[in-house]
mmCIF file with all atom_site columns, C-alpha atoms in Angstrom:
data_model
loop_
_atom_site.group_PDB
_atom_site.id
_atom_site.type_symbol
_atom_site.label_atom_id
_atom_site.label_alt_id
_atom_site.label_comp_id
_atom_site.label_asym_id
_atom_site.label_entity_id
_atom_site.label_seq_id
_atom_site.pdbx_PDB_ins_code
_atom_site.Cartn_x
_atom_site.Cartn_y
_atom_site.Cartn_z
_atom_site.occupancy
_atom_site.B_iso_or_equiv
_atom_site.pdbx_formal_charge
_atom_site.auth_seq_id
_atom_site.auth_comp_id
_atom_site.auth_asym_id
_atom_site.auth_atom_id
_atom_site.pdbx_PDB_model_num
ATOM 1   C CA . GLN A 1 1   ? -0.069  -0.057 0.138   1.00 0.00 ? 251  GLN A CA 1
ATOM 2   C CA . ILE A 1 2   ? 1.455   3.157  -0.978  1.00 0.00 ? 252  ILE A CA 1
ATOM 3   C CA . THR A 1 3   ? 1.114   6.335  1.032   1.00 0.00 ? 253  THR A CA 1
ATOM 4   C CA . LEU A 1 4   ? 2.813   9.869  1.144   1.00 0.00 ? 254  LEU A CA 1
ATOM 5   C CA . LYS A 1 5   ? 2.574   12.576 3.603   1.00 0.00 ? 255  LYS A CA 1
ATOM 6   C CA . GLU A 1 6   ? 3.756   16.073 3.709   1.00 0.00 ? 256  GLU A CA 1
ATOM 7   C CA . SER A 1 7   ? 5.565   17.963 6.476   1.00 0.00 ? 257  SER A CA 1
ATOM 8   C CA . GLY A 1 8   ? 6.632   21.248 7.190   1.00 0.00 ? 258  GLY A CA 1
ATOM 9   C CA . PRO A 1 9   ? 5.964   24.609 8.221   1.00 0.00 ? 259  PRO A CA 1
ATOM 10  C CA . THR A 1 10  ? 2.250   25.927 8.037   1.00 0.00 ? 260  THR A CA 1
ATOM 11  C CA . LEU A 1 11  ? 3.400   29.750 8.044   1.00 0.00 ? 261  LEU A CA 1
ATOM 12  C CA . VAL A 1 12  ? 6.258   31.234 6.431   1.00 0.00 ? 262  VAL A CA 1
ATOM 13  C CA . LYS A 1 13  ? 7.232   34.944 6.418   1.00 0.00 ? 263  LYS A CA 1
ATOM 14  C CA . PRO A 1 14  ? 7.966   36.770 2.942   1.00 0.00 ? 264  PRO A CA 1
ATOM 15  C CA . THR A 1 15  ? 11.703  36.633 1.765   1.00 0.00 ? 265  THR A CA 1
ATOM 16  C CA . GLN A 1 16  ? 12.240  33.165 3.695   1.00 0.00 ? 266  GLN A CA 1
ATOM 17  C CA . THR A 1 17  ? 13.107  29.703 2.557   1.00 0.00 ? 267  THR A CA 1
ATOM 18  C CA . LEU A 1 18  ? 9.958   26.979 2.710   1.00 0.00 ? 268  LEU A CA 1
ATOM 19  C CA . THR A 1 19  ? 11.469  23.371 3.223   1.00 0.00 ? 269  THR A CA 1
ATOM 20  C CA . LEU A 1 20  ? 8.716   20.515 3.010   1.00 0.00 ? 270  LEU A CA 1
ATOM 21  C CA . ALA A 1 21  ? 9.462   16.882 3.317   1.00 0.00 ? 271  ALA A CA 1
ATOM 22  C CA . CYS A 1 22  ? 7.347   14.061 1.746   1.00 0.00 ? 272  CYS A CA 1
ATOM 23  C CA . THR A 1 23  ? 7.516   10.965 3.625   1.00 0.00 ? 273  THR A CA 1
ATOM 24  C CA . PHE A 1 24  ? 6.232   7.643  1.857   1.00 0.00 ? 274  PHE A CA 1
ATOM 25  C CA . SER A 1 25  ? 6.028   4.342  2.433   1.00 0.00 ? 275  SER A CA 1
ATOM 26  C CA . GLY A 1 26  ? 5.201   0.947  0.158   1.00 0.00 ? 276  GLY A CA 1
ATOM 27  C CA . PHE A 1 27  ? 7.931   1.683  -2.521  1.00 0.00 ? 277  PHE A CA 1
ATOM 28  C CA . SER A 1 28  ? 11.363  2.684  -2.730  1.00 0.00 ? 278  SER A CA 1
ATOM 29  C CA . LEU A 1 29  ? 13.344  5.418  -4.740  1.00 0.00 ? 279  LEU A CA 1
ATOM 30  C CA . SER A 1 30  ? 15.913  3.104  -5.763  1.00 0.00 ? 280  SER A CA 1
ATOM 31  C CA . THR A 1 31  ? 13.661  0.959  -7.594  1.00 0.00 ? 281  THR A CA 1
ATOM 32  C CA . SER A 1 32  ? 13.849  1.639  -11.460 1.00 0.00 ? 282  SER A CA 1
ATOM 33  C CA . GLY A 1 33  ? 11.337  4.168  -12.748 1.00 0.00 ? 283  GLY A CA 1
ATOM 34  C CA . VAL A 1 34  ? 10.073  5.323  -9.570  1.00 0.00 ? 284  VAL A CA 1
ATOM 35  C CA . GLY A 1 35  ? 9.725   9.327  -9.479  1.00 0.00 ? 285  GLY A CA 1
ATOM 36  C CA . VAL A 1 36  ? 8.354   11.411 -6.671  1.00 0.00 ? 286  VAL A CA 1
ATOM 37  C CA . GLY A 1 37  ? 6.630   14.892 -7.756  1.00 0.00 ? 287  GLY A CA 1
ATOM 38  C CA . TRP A 1 38  ? 5.534   18.382 -5.909  1.00 0.00 ? 288  TRP A CA 1
ATOM 39  C CA . ILE A 1 39  ? 2.513   20.179 -6.877  1.00 0.00 ? 289  ILE A CA 1
ATOM 40  C CA . ARG A 1 40  ? 0.788   22.998 -5.473  1.00 0.00 ? 290  ARG A CA 1
ATOM 41  C CA . GLN A 1 41  ? -3.158  24.506 -5.318  1.00 0.00 ? 291  GLN A CA 1
ATOM 42  C CA . PRO A 1 42  ? -3.444  27.998 -4.224  1.00 0.00 ? 292  PRO A CA 1
ATOM 43  C CA . PRO A 1 43  ? -6.908  28.266 -2.323  1.00 0.00 ? 293  PRO A CA 1
ATOM 44  C CA . GLY A 1 44  ? -9.346  28.249 -5.017  1.00 0.00 ? 294  GLY A CA 1
ATOM 45  C CA . LYS A 1 45  ? -7.225  27.630 -8.020  1.00 0.00 ? 295  LYS A CA 1
ATOM 46  C CA . THR A 1 46  ? -5.718  25.346 -10.455 1.00 0.00 ? 296  THR A CA 1
ATOM 47  C CA . LEU A 1 47  ? -2.948  23.011 -9.740  1.00 0.00 ? 297  LEU A CA 1
ATOM 48  C CA . GLU A 1 48  ? 0.662   24.000 -10.591 1.00 0.00 ? 298  GLU A CA 1
ATOM 49  C CA . TRP A 1 49  ? 3.509   21.301 -10.991 1.00 0.00 ? 299  TRP A CA 1
ATOM 50  C CA . LEU A 1 50  ? 6.994   21.858 -9.283  1.00 0.00 ? 300  LEU A CA 1
ATOM 51  C CA . ALA A 1 51  ? 9.321   19.306 -9.597  1.00 0.00 ? 301  ALA A CA 1
ATOM 52  C CA . ILE A 1 52  ? 9.979   15.560 -9.890  1.00 0.00 ? 302  ILE A CA 1
ATOM 53  C CA . ILE A 1 53  ? 12.624  13.405 -8.634  1.00 0.00 ? 303  ILE A CA 1
ATOM 54  C CA . TYR A 1 54  ? 13.505  10.091 -9.922  1.00 0.00 ? 304  TYR A CA 1
ATOM 55  C CA . TRP A 1 55  ? 15.034  6.927  -8.880  1.00 0.00 ? 305  TRP A CA 1
ATOM 56  C CA . ASP A 1 56  ? 18.255  7.715  -10.732 1.00 0.00 ? 306  ASP A CA 1
ATOM 57  C CA . ASP A 1 57  ? 18.546  11.244 -9.094  1.00 0.00 ? 307  ASP A CA 1
ATOM 58  C CA . ASP A 1 58  ? 16.980  13.015 -12.454 1.00 0.00 ? 308  ASP A CA 1
ATOM 59  C CA . LYS A 1 59  ? 15.540  15.984 -11.340 1.00 0.00 ? 309  LYS A CA 1
ATOM 60  C CA . ARG A 1 60  ? 13.151  18.059 -13.407 1.00 0.00 ? 310  ARG A CA 1
ATOM 61  C CA . TYR A 1 61  ? 11.704  21.603 -12.644 1.00 0.00 ? 311  TYR A CA 1
ATOM 62  C CA . ASN A 1 62  ? 8.994   24.215 -13.653 1.00 0.00 ? 312  ASN A CA 1
ATOM 63  C CA . PRO A 1 63  ? 11.017  26.177 -15.556 1.00 0.00 ? 313  PRO A CA 1
ATOM 64  C CA . SER A 1 64  ? 9.184   29.380 -14.318 1.00 0.00 ? 314  SER A CA 1
ATOM 65  C CA . LEU A 1 65  ? 10.156  28.516 -10.677 1.00 0.00 ? 315  LEU A CA 1
ATOM 66  C CA . GLN A 1 66  ? 13.583  26.463 -11.165 1.00 0.00 ? 316  GLN A CA 1
ATOM 67  C CA . SER A 1 67  ? 15.593  29.321 -9.896  1.00 0.00 ? 317  SER A CA 1
ATOM 68  C CA . ARG A 1 68  ? 14.008  29.394 -6.300  1.00 0.00 ? 318  ARG A CA 1
ATOM 69  C CA . LEU A 1 69  ? 13.397  25.463 -6.457  1.00 0.00 ? 319  LEU A CA 1
ATOM 70  C CA . THR A 1 70  ? 15.725  22.163 -5.225  1.00 0.00 ? 320  THR A CA 1
ATOM 71  C CA . ILE A 1 71  ? 14.506  18.866 -4.650  1.00 0.00 ? 321  ILE A CA 1
ATOM 72  C CA . THR A 1 72  ? 16.561  15.929 -3.232  1.00 0.00 ? 322  THR A CA 1
ATOM 73  C CA . LYS A 1 73  ? 15.680  12.263 -1.771  1.00 0.00 ? 323  LYS A CA 1
ATOM 74  C CA . ASP A 1 74  ? 16.780  10.348 0.988   1.00 0.00 ? 324  ASP A CA 1
ATOM 75  C CA . THR A 1 75  ? 16.480  7.140  -0.233  1.00 0.00 ? 325  THR A CA 1
ATOM 76  C CA . SER A 1 76  ? 17.142  5.360  3.092   1.00 0.00 ? 326  SER A CA 1
ATOM 77  C CA . GLN A 1 77  ? 14.510  7.690  5.069   1.00 0.00 ? 327  GLN A CA 1
ATOM 78  C CA . ASN A 1 78  ? 12.363  7.136  2.353   1.00 0.00 ? 328  ASN A CA 1
ATOM 79  C CA . GLN A 1 79  ? 11.719  11.094 2.226   1.00 0.00 ? 329  GLN A CA 1
ATOM 80  C CA . VAL A 1 80  ? 12.097  13.790 -0.543  1.00 0.00 ? 330  VAL A CA 1
ATOM 81  C CA . VAL A 1 81  ? 12.565  17.353 0.600   1.00 0.00 ? 331  VAL A CA 1
ATOM 82  C CA . LEU A 1 82  ? 11.799  20.557 -1.415  1.00 0.00 ? 332  LEU A CA 1
ATOM 83  C CA . THR A 1 83  ? 13.041  23.801 -0.593  1.00 0.00 ? 333  THR A CA 1
ATOM 84  C CA . MET A 1 84  ? 11.587  27.088 -2.219  1.00 0.00 ? 334  MET A CA 1
ATOM 85  C CA . THR A 1 85  ? 13.817  30.052 -1.883  1.00 0.00 ? 335  THR A CA 1
ATOM 86  C CA . ASN A 1 86  ? 12.407  33.843 -1.355  1.00 0.00 ? 336  ASN A CA 1
ATOM 87  C CA . MET A 1 87  ? 8.652   33.327 -0.714  1.00 0.00 ? 337  MET A CA 1
ATOM 88  C CA . ASP A 1 88  ? 6.154   35.631 -1.214  1.00 0.00 ? 338  ASP A CA 1
ATOM 89  C CA . PRO A 1 89  ? 2.232   35.877 -0.427  1.00 0.00 ? 339  PRO A CA 1
ATOM 90  C CA . VAL A 1 90  ? 1.325   34.849 -4.120  1.00 0.00 ? 340  VAL A CA 1
ATOM 91  C CA . ASP A 1 91  ? 3.014   31.298 -2.922  1.00 0.00 ? 341  ASP A CA 1
ATOM 92  C CA . THR A 1 92  ? 0.581   30.756 -0.343  1.00 0.00 ? 342  THR A CA 1
ATOM 93  C CA . ALA A 1 93  ? -1.042  27.434 -1.485  1.00 0.00 ? 343  ALA A CA 1
ATOM 94  C CA . THR A 1 94  ? -1.427  23.822 -0.450  1.00 0.00 ? 344  THR A CA 1
ATOM 95  C CA . TYR A 1 95  ? 1.286   21.647 -1.281  1.00 0.00 ? 345  TYR A CA 1
ATOM 96  C CA . PHE A 1 96  ? 1.216   18.155 -2.355  1.00 0.00 ? 346  PHE A CA 1
ATOM 97  C CA . CYS A 1 97  ? 3.777   15.233 -3.123  1.00 0.00 ? 347  CYS A CA 1
ATOM 98  C CA . ALA A 1 98  ? 2.724   12.438 -5.605  1.00 0.00 ? 348  ALA A CA 1
ATOM 99  C CA . HIS A 1 99  ? 4.287   9.459  -7.114  1.00 0.00 ? 349  HIS A CA 1
ATOM 100 C CA . ARG A 1 100 ? 5.039   8.348  -10.423 1.00 0.00 ? 350  ARG A CA 1
ATOM 101 C CA . THR A 1 101 ? 6.344   5.211  -12.245 1.00 0.00 ? 351  THR A CA 1
ATOM 102 C CA . VAL A 1 102 ? 8.184   6.039  -15.642 1.00 0.00 ? 352  VAL A CA 1
ATOM 103 C CA . GLY A 1 103 ? 5.704   5.645  -18.524 1.00 0.00 ? 353  GLY A CA 1
ATOM 104 C CA . LYS A 1 104 ? 2.185   6.569  -19.463 1.00 0.00 ? 354  LYS A CA 1
ATOM 105 C CA . THR A 1 105 ? 1.069   6.465  -15.811 1.00 0.00 ? 355  THR A CA 1
ATOM 106 C CA . ALA A 1 106 ? 0.631   9.414  -14.181 1.00 0.00 ? 356  ALA A CA 1
ATOM 107 C CA . LEU A 1 107 ? 0.612   11.126 -10.789 1.00 0.00 ? 357  LEU A CA 1
ATOM 108 C CA . ASP A 1 108 ? -1.285  7.588  -9.136  1.00 0.00 ? 358  ASP A CA 1
ATOM 109 C CA . TYR A 1 109 ? -1.075  8.102  -5.358  1.00 0.00 ? 359  TYR A CA 1
ATOM 110 C CA . TRP A 1 110 ? -1.070  11.547 -3.565  1.00 0.00 ? 360  TRP A CA 1
ATOM 111 C CA . GLY A 1 111 ? -0.104  12.943 -0.207  1.00 0.00 ? 361  GLY A CA 1
ATOM 112 C CA . GLN A 1 112 ? -2.925  14.709 1.765   1.00 0.00 ? 362  GLN A CA 1
ATOM 113 C CA . GLY A 1 113 ? -1.173  17.992 1.331   1.00 0.00 ? 363  GLY A CA 1
ATOM 114 C CA . THR A 1 114 ? -0.245  20.805 3.581   1.00 0.00 ? 364  THR A CA 1
ATOM 115 C CA . LEU A 1 115 ? -1.348  24.246 3.802   1.00 0.00 ? 365  LEU A CA 1
ATOM 116 C CA . VAL A 1 116 ? 1.595   26.891 3.562   1.00 0.00 ? 366  VAL A CA 1
ATOM 117 C CA . THR A 1 117 ? 0.732   30.591 4.402   1.00 0.00 ? 367  THR A CA 1
ATOM 118 C CA . VAL A 1 118 ? 3.060   33.077 3.260   1.00 0.00 ? 368  VAL A CA 1
ATOM 119 C CA . SER A 1 119 ? 2.520   36.061 5.719   1.00 0.00 ? 369  SER A CA 1
ATOM 120 C CA . SER A 1 120 ? 4.401   38.623 7.902   1.00 0.00 ? 370  SER A CA 1
ATOM 121 C CA . GLU B 2 1   ? 4.344   25.490 -22.362 1.00 0.00 ? 1453 GLU B CA 1
ATOM 122 C CA . ILE B 2 2   ? 1.176   23.390 -23.116 1.00 0.00 ? 1454 ILE B CA 1
ATOM 123 C CA . VAL B 2 3   ? -1.895  25.078 -22.502 1.00 0.00 ? 1455 VAL B CA 1
ATOM 124 C CA . LEU B 2 4   ? -4.820  23.080 -21.325 1.00 0.00 ? 1456 LEU B CA 1
ATOM 125 C CA . THR B 2 5   ? -8.372  24.797 -21.644 1.00 0.00 ? 1457 THR B CA 1
ATOM 126 C CA . GLN B 2 6   ? -11.356 22.929 -20.138 1.00 0.00 ? 1458 GLN B CA 1
ATOM 127 C CA . SER B 2 7   ? -15.041 23.403 -20.909 1.00 0.00 ? 1459 SER B CA 1
ATOM 128 C CA . PRO B 2 8   ? -17.412 24.075 -19.471 1.00 0.00 ? 1460 PRO B CA 1
ATOM 129 C CA . GLY B 2 9   ? -16.437 25.740 -16.594 1.00 0.00 ? 1461 GLY B CA 1
ATOM 130 C CA . THR B 2 10  ? -19.291 24.242 -14.505 1.00 0.00 ? 1462 THR B CA 1
ATOM 131 C CA . LEU B 2 11  ? -22.000 21.946 -15.034 1.00 0.00 ? 1463 LEU B CA 1
ATOM 132 C CA . SER B 2 12  ? -25.134 21.127 -13.192 1.00 0.00 ? 1464 SER B CA 1
ATOM 133 C CA . LEU B 2 13  ? -26.959 17.906 -13.620 1.00 0.00 ? 1465 LEU B CA 1
ATOM 134 C CA . SER B 2 14  ? -28.777 15.344 -11.928 1.00 0.00 ? 1466 SER B CA 1
ATOM 135 C CA . PRO B 2 15  ? -27.436 11.768 -10.567 1.00 0.00 ? 1467 PRO B CA 1
ATOM 136 C CA . GLY B 2 16  ? -28.066 9.315  -13.410 1.00 0.00 ? 1468 GLY B CA 1
ATOM 137 C CA . GLU B 2 17  ? -27.180 11.809 -16.456 1.00 0.00 ? 1469 GLU B CA 1
ATOM 138 C CA . ARG B 2 18  ? -24.196 11.091 -18.743 1.00 0.00 ? 1470 ARG B CA 1
ATOM 139 C CA . VAL B 2 19  ? -21.522 13.933 -18.667 1.00 0.00 ? 1471 VAL B CA 1
ATOM 140 C CA . SER B 2 20  ? -18.645 14.605 -21.072 1.00 0.00 ? 1472 SER B CA 1
ATOM 141 C CA . LEU B 2 21  ? -16.122 17.086 -20.148 1.00 0.00 ? 1473 LEU B CA 1
ATOM 142 C CA . SER B 2 22  ? -13.420 18.638 -22.743 1.00 0.00 ? 1474 SER B CA 1
ATOM 143 C CA . CYS B 2 23  ? -9.784  19.501 -22.461 1.00 0.00 ? 1475 CYS B CA 1
ATOM 144 C CA . ARG B 2 24  ? -8.274  21.218 -25.305 1.00 0.00 ? 1476 ARG B CA 1
ATOM 145 C CA . ALA B 2 25  ? -4.269  21.479 -25.619 1.00 0.00 ? 1477 ALA B CA 1
ATOM 146 C CA . SER B 2 26  ? -2.666  24.506 -27.501 1.00 0.00 ? 1478 SER B CA 1
ATOM 147 C CA . GLN B 2 27  ? -0.230  22.062 -29.229 1.00 0.00 ? 1479 GLN B CA 1
ATOM 148 C CA . SER B 2 28  ? -0.164  18.290 -29.695 1.00 0.00 ? 1480 SER B CA 1
ATOM 149 C CA . VAL B 2 29  ? 0.113   16.120 -26.332 1.00 0.00 ? 1481 VAL B CA 1
ATOM 150 C CA . THR B 2 30  ? 2.714   13.538 -27.541 1.00 0.00 ? 1482 THR B CA 1
ATOM 151 C CA . SER B 2 31  ? 1.783   9.977  -27.201 1.00 0.00 ? 1483 SER B CA 1
ATOM 152 C CA . GLY B 2 32  ? -1.327  10.489 -25.573 1.00 0.00 ? 1484 GLY B CA 1
ATOM 153 C CA . TYR B 2 33  ? 0.378   11.741 -21.952 1.00 0.00 ? 1485 TYR B CA 1
ATOM 154 C CA . LEU B 2 34  ? -2.903  13.211 -20.907 1.00 0.00 ? 1486 LEU B CA 1
ATOM 155 C CA . ALA B 2 35  ? -4.131  12.265 -17.620 1.00 0.00 ? 1487 ALA B CA 1
ATOM 156 C CA . TRP B 2 36  ? -7.825  13.063 -15.845 1.00 0.00 ? 1488 TRP B CA 1
ATOM 157 C CA . TYR B 2 37  ? -7.916  13.675 -11.884 1.00 0.00 ? 1489 TYR B CA 1
ATOM 158 C CA . GLN B 2 38  ? -11.154 14.080 -9.655  1.00 0.00 ? 1490 GLN B CA 1
ATOM 159 C CA . GLN B 2 39  ? -10.872 16.357 -6.519  1.00 0.00 ? 1491 GLN B CA 1
ATOM 160 C CA . LYS B 2 40  ? -13.414 16.844 -3.896  1.00 0.00 ? 1492 LYS B CA 1
ATOM 161 C CA . PRO B 2 41  ? -13.050 19.913 -1.546  1.00 0.00 ? 1493 PRO B CA 1
ATOM 162 C CA . GLY B 2 42  ? -10.224 19.158 0.846   1.00 0.00 ? 1494 GLY B CA 1
ATOM 163 C CA . LEU B 2 43  ? -9.047  16.396 -0.387  1.00 0.00 ? 1495 LEU B CA 1
ATOM 164 C CA . ALA B 2 44  ? -5.827  15.393 -2.878  1.00 0.00 ? 1496 ALA B CA 1
ATOM 165 C CA . PRO B 2 45  ? -6.641  14.830 -6.370  1.00 0.00 ? 1497 PRO B CA 1
ATOM 166 C CA . ARG B 2 46  ? -7.473  11.232 -7.570  1.00 0.00 ? 1498 ARG B CA 1
ATOM 167 C CA . LEU B 2 47  ? -5.926  9.877  -10.643 1.00 0.00 ? 1499 LEU B CA 1
ATOM 168 C CA . LEU B 2 48  ? -8.781  8.499  -13.051 1.00 0.00 ? 1500 LEU B CA 1
ATOM 169 C CA . ILE B 2 49  ? -7.556  8.134  -16.446 1.00 0.00 ? 1501 ILE B CA 1
ATOM 170 C CA . TYR B 2 50  ? -3.541  8.236  -18.006 1.00 0.00 ? 1502 TYR B CA 1
ATOM 171 C CA . GLY B 2 51  ? -2.541  7.915  -21.122 1.00 0.00 ? 1503 GLY B CA 1
ATOM 172 C CA . ALA B 2 52  ? -5.808  9.079  -22.562 1.00 0.00 ? 1504 ALA B CA 1
ATOM 173 C CA . SER B 2 53  ? -7.894  6.263  -22.291 1.00 0.00 ? 1505 SER B CA 1
ATOM 174 C CA . SER B 2 54  ? -6.578  4.121  -19.232 1.00 0.00 ? 1506 SER B CA 1
ATOM 175 C CA . ARG B 2 55  ? -8.585  3.869  -16.346 1.00 0.00 ? 1507 ARG B CA 1
ATOM 176 C CA . ALA B 2 56  ? -6.175  3.890  -12.939 1.00 0.00 ? 1508 ALA B CA 1
ATOM 177 C CA . THR B 2 57  ? -6.433  1.033  -10.687 1.00 0.00 ? 1509 THR B CA 1
ATOM 178 C CA . GLY B 2 58  ? -10.031 0.901  -8.497  1.00 0.00 ? 1510 GLY B CA 1
ATOM 179 C CA . ILE B 2 59  ? -11.666 3.107  -11.022 1.00 0.00 ? 1511 ILE B CA 1
ATOM 180 C CA . PRO B 2 60  ? -15.216 2.267  -11.930 1.00 0.00 ? 1512 PRO B CA 1
ATOM 181 C CA . ASP B 2 61  ? -15.892 1.667  -15.520 1.00 0.00 ? 1513 ASP B CA 1
ATOM 182 C CA . ARG B 2 62  ? -18.353 4.406  -15.649 1.00 0.00 ? 1514 ARG B CA 1
ATOM 183 C CA . PHE B 2 63  ? -15.184 6.611  -16.267 1.00 0.00 ? 1515 PHE B CA 1
ATOM 184 C CA . SER B 2 64  ? -13.724 6.477  -19.936 1.00 0.00 ? 1516 SER B CA 1
ATOM 185 C CA . GLY B 2 65  ? -11.225 8.795  -21.764 1.00 0.00 ? 1517 GLY B CA 1
ATOM 186 C CA . SER B 2 66  ? -10.860 9.392  -25.116 1.00 0.00 ? 1518 SER B CA 1
ATOM 187 C CA . GLY B 2 67  ? -8.958  11.617 -27.553 1.00 0.00 ? 1519 GLY B CA 1
ATOM 188 C CA . SER B 2 68  ? -5.746  12.187 -29.094 1.00 0.00 ? 1520 SER B CA 1
ATOM 189 C CA . GLY B 2 69  ? -3.315  15.479 -30.427 1.00 0.00 ? 1521 GLY B CA 1
ATOM 190 C CA . THR B 2 70  ? -5.021  18.434 -28.978 1.00 0.00 ? 1522 THR B CA 1
ATOM 191 C CA . ASP B 2 71  ? -8.616  17.282 -28.093 1.00 0.00 ? 1523 ASP B CA 1
ATOM 192 C CA . PHE B 2 72  ? -9.340  15.081 -25.140 1.00 0.00 ? 1524 PHE B CA 1
ATOM 193 C CA . THR B 2 73  ? -12.484 14.128 -23.169 1.00 0.00 ? 1525 THR B CA 1
ATOM 194 C CA . LEU B 2 74  ? -13.743 12.665 -20.133 1.00 0.00 ? 1526 LEU B CA 1
ATOM 195 C CA . THR B 2 75  ? -17.200 10.660 -20.080 1.00 0.00 ? 1527 THR B CA 1
ATOM 196 C CA . ILE B 2 76  ? -19.027 9.482  -17.176 1.00 0.00 ? 1528 ILE B CA 1
ATOM 197 C CA . SER B 2 77  ? -21.789 6.949  -18.607 1.00 0.00 ? 1529 SER B CA 1
ATOM 198 C CA . ARG B 2 78  ? -23.992 7.640  -15.257 1.00 0.00 ? 1530 ARG B CA 1
ATOM 199 C CA . LEU B 2 79  ? -23.500 10.169 -12.568 1.00 0.00 ? 1531 LEU B CA 1
ATOM 200 C CA . GLU B 2 80  ? -23.469 8.694  -9.094  1.00 0.00 ? 1532 GLU B CA 1
ATOM 201 C CA . PRO B 2 81  ? -23.501 10.935 -5.958  1.00 0.00 ? 1533 PRO B CA 1
ATOM 202 C CA . GLU B 2 82  ? -20.008 10.733 -5.149  1.00 0.00 ? 1534 GLU B CA 1
ATOM 203 C CA . ASP B 2 83  ? -18.895 11.816 -8.845  1.00 0.00 ? 1535 ASP B CA 1
ATOM 204 C CA . PHE B 2 84  ? -19.794 15.548 -8.085  1.00 0.00 ? 1536 PHE B CA 1
ATOM 205 C CA . ALA B 2 85  ? -16.632 16.880 -7.751  1.00 0.00 ? 1537 ALA B CA 1
ATOM 206 C CA . VAL B 2 86  ? -13.970 19.323 -9.797  1.00 0.00 ? 1538 VAL B CA 1
ATOM 207 C CA . TYR B 2 87  ? -12.395 17.402 -12.468 1.00 0.00 ? 1539 TYR B CA 1
ATOM 208 C CA . TYR B 2 88  ? -8.416  18.469 -13.819 1.00 0.00 ? 1540 TYR B CA 1
ATOM 209 C CA . CYS B 2 89  ? -6.578  17.496 -16.782 1.00 0.00 ? 1541 CYS B CA 1
ATOM 210 C CA . GLN B 2 90  ? -3.194  17.439 -17.013 1.00 0.00 ? 1542 GLN B CA 1
ATOM 211 C CA . GLN B 2 91  ? -0.379  16.528 -19.894 1.00 0.00 ? 1543 GLN B CA 1
ATOM 212 C CA . TYR B 2 92  ? 2.723   15.279 -18.472 1.00 0.00 ? 1544 TYR B CA 1
ATOM 213 C CA . HIS B 2 93  ? 5.167   14.578 -21.589 1.00 0.00 ? 1545 HIS B CA 1
ATOM 214 C CA . SER B 2 94  ? 6.059   18.344 -22.057 1.00 0.00 ? 1546 SER B CA 1
ATOM 215 C CA . SER B 2 95  ? 8.054   20.461 -19.423 1.00 0.00 ? 1547 SER B CA 1
ATOM 216 C CA . PRO B 2 96  ? 6.459   22.013 -17.614 1.00 0.00 ? 1548 PRO B CA 1
ATOM 217 C CA . TRP B 2 97  ? 3.762   19.821 -16.878 1.00 0.00 ? 1549 TRP B CA 1
ATOM 218 C CA . THR B 2 98  ? 0.513   21.450 -16.918 1.00 0.00 ? 1550 THR B CA 1
ATOM 219 C CA . PHE B 2 99  ? -3.302  21.277 -15.586 1.00 0.00 ? 1551 PHE B CA 1
ATOM 220 C CA . GLY B 2 100 ? -6.354  22.548 -17.072 1.00 0.00 ? 1552 GLY B CA 1
ATOM 221 C CA . GLN B 2 101 ? -8.408  25.234 -15.145 1.00 0.00 ? 1553 GLN B CA 1
ATOM 222 C CA . GLY B 2 102 ? -10.780 22.410 -14.046 1.00 0.00 ? 1554 GLY B CA 1
ATOM 223 C CA . THR B 2 103 ? -14.600 21.727 -14.687 1.00 0.00 ? 1555 THR B CA 1
ATOM 224 C CA . LYS B 2 104 ? -16.827 21.739 -11.363 1.00 0.00 ? 1556 LYS B CA 1
ATOM 225 C CA . VAL B 2 105 ? -19.879 19.399 -11.791 1.00 0.00 ? 1557 VAL B CA 1
ATOM 226 C CA . GLU B 2 106 ? -22.543 20.066 -9.294  1.00 0.00 ? 1558 GLU B CA 1
ATOM 227 C CA . VAL B 2 107 ? -25.775 18.692 -8.245  1.00 0.00 ? 1559 VAL B CA 1
ATOM 228 C CA . LYS B 2 108 ? -28.724 20.407 -10.427 1.00 0.00 ? 1560 LYS B CA 1
#
């Protein structure tokens, strides 16, 4: 059974760096083809893909946010970490992590999400 | 960036009705890397369809996906009470992956 859960601060100040962790079970990020991605959703708006990291440490970022994002994995801890620098109130959103297997399968398992508010 | 346009924005329907949701892409979606998700308030999206027409694990067969190139459709053959939600399409081949703005299916 695949599960993912996001953790991190619920409130950050403008210009601060956000660090979110995705802790998962039921699969290994050392298995060929597996990836974990991050997606966010501002209140009342649509979803925005942020980044994904794969079993071979291949990393892909949304070009519009690439300069602010870093995604890393700790295979032994079953964890993926996303950092986003220079936070702004427009970054207020629910942040989700999700599992993917390379191929035509999309984001098939999602965490419950964590709401991050950016405010002074 | 591939822009996905979903229509209509909102549908007001009754249980038992058939519904078709549209997703149009600004460029061809390579090899049908198009997915559909269902989202209910306060919950994470749930994958329904991937590869334009393949049902995800555990998804009832009243949900079906079709289309290719730039035009894709999600069909629900008979609306059940639990199907009232927001539906998003997503392309996941070209970077950046993008989502449509969503179609809300509400109770009439």
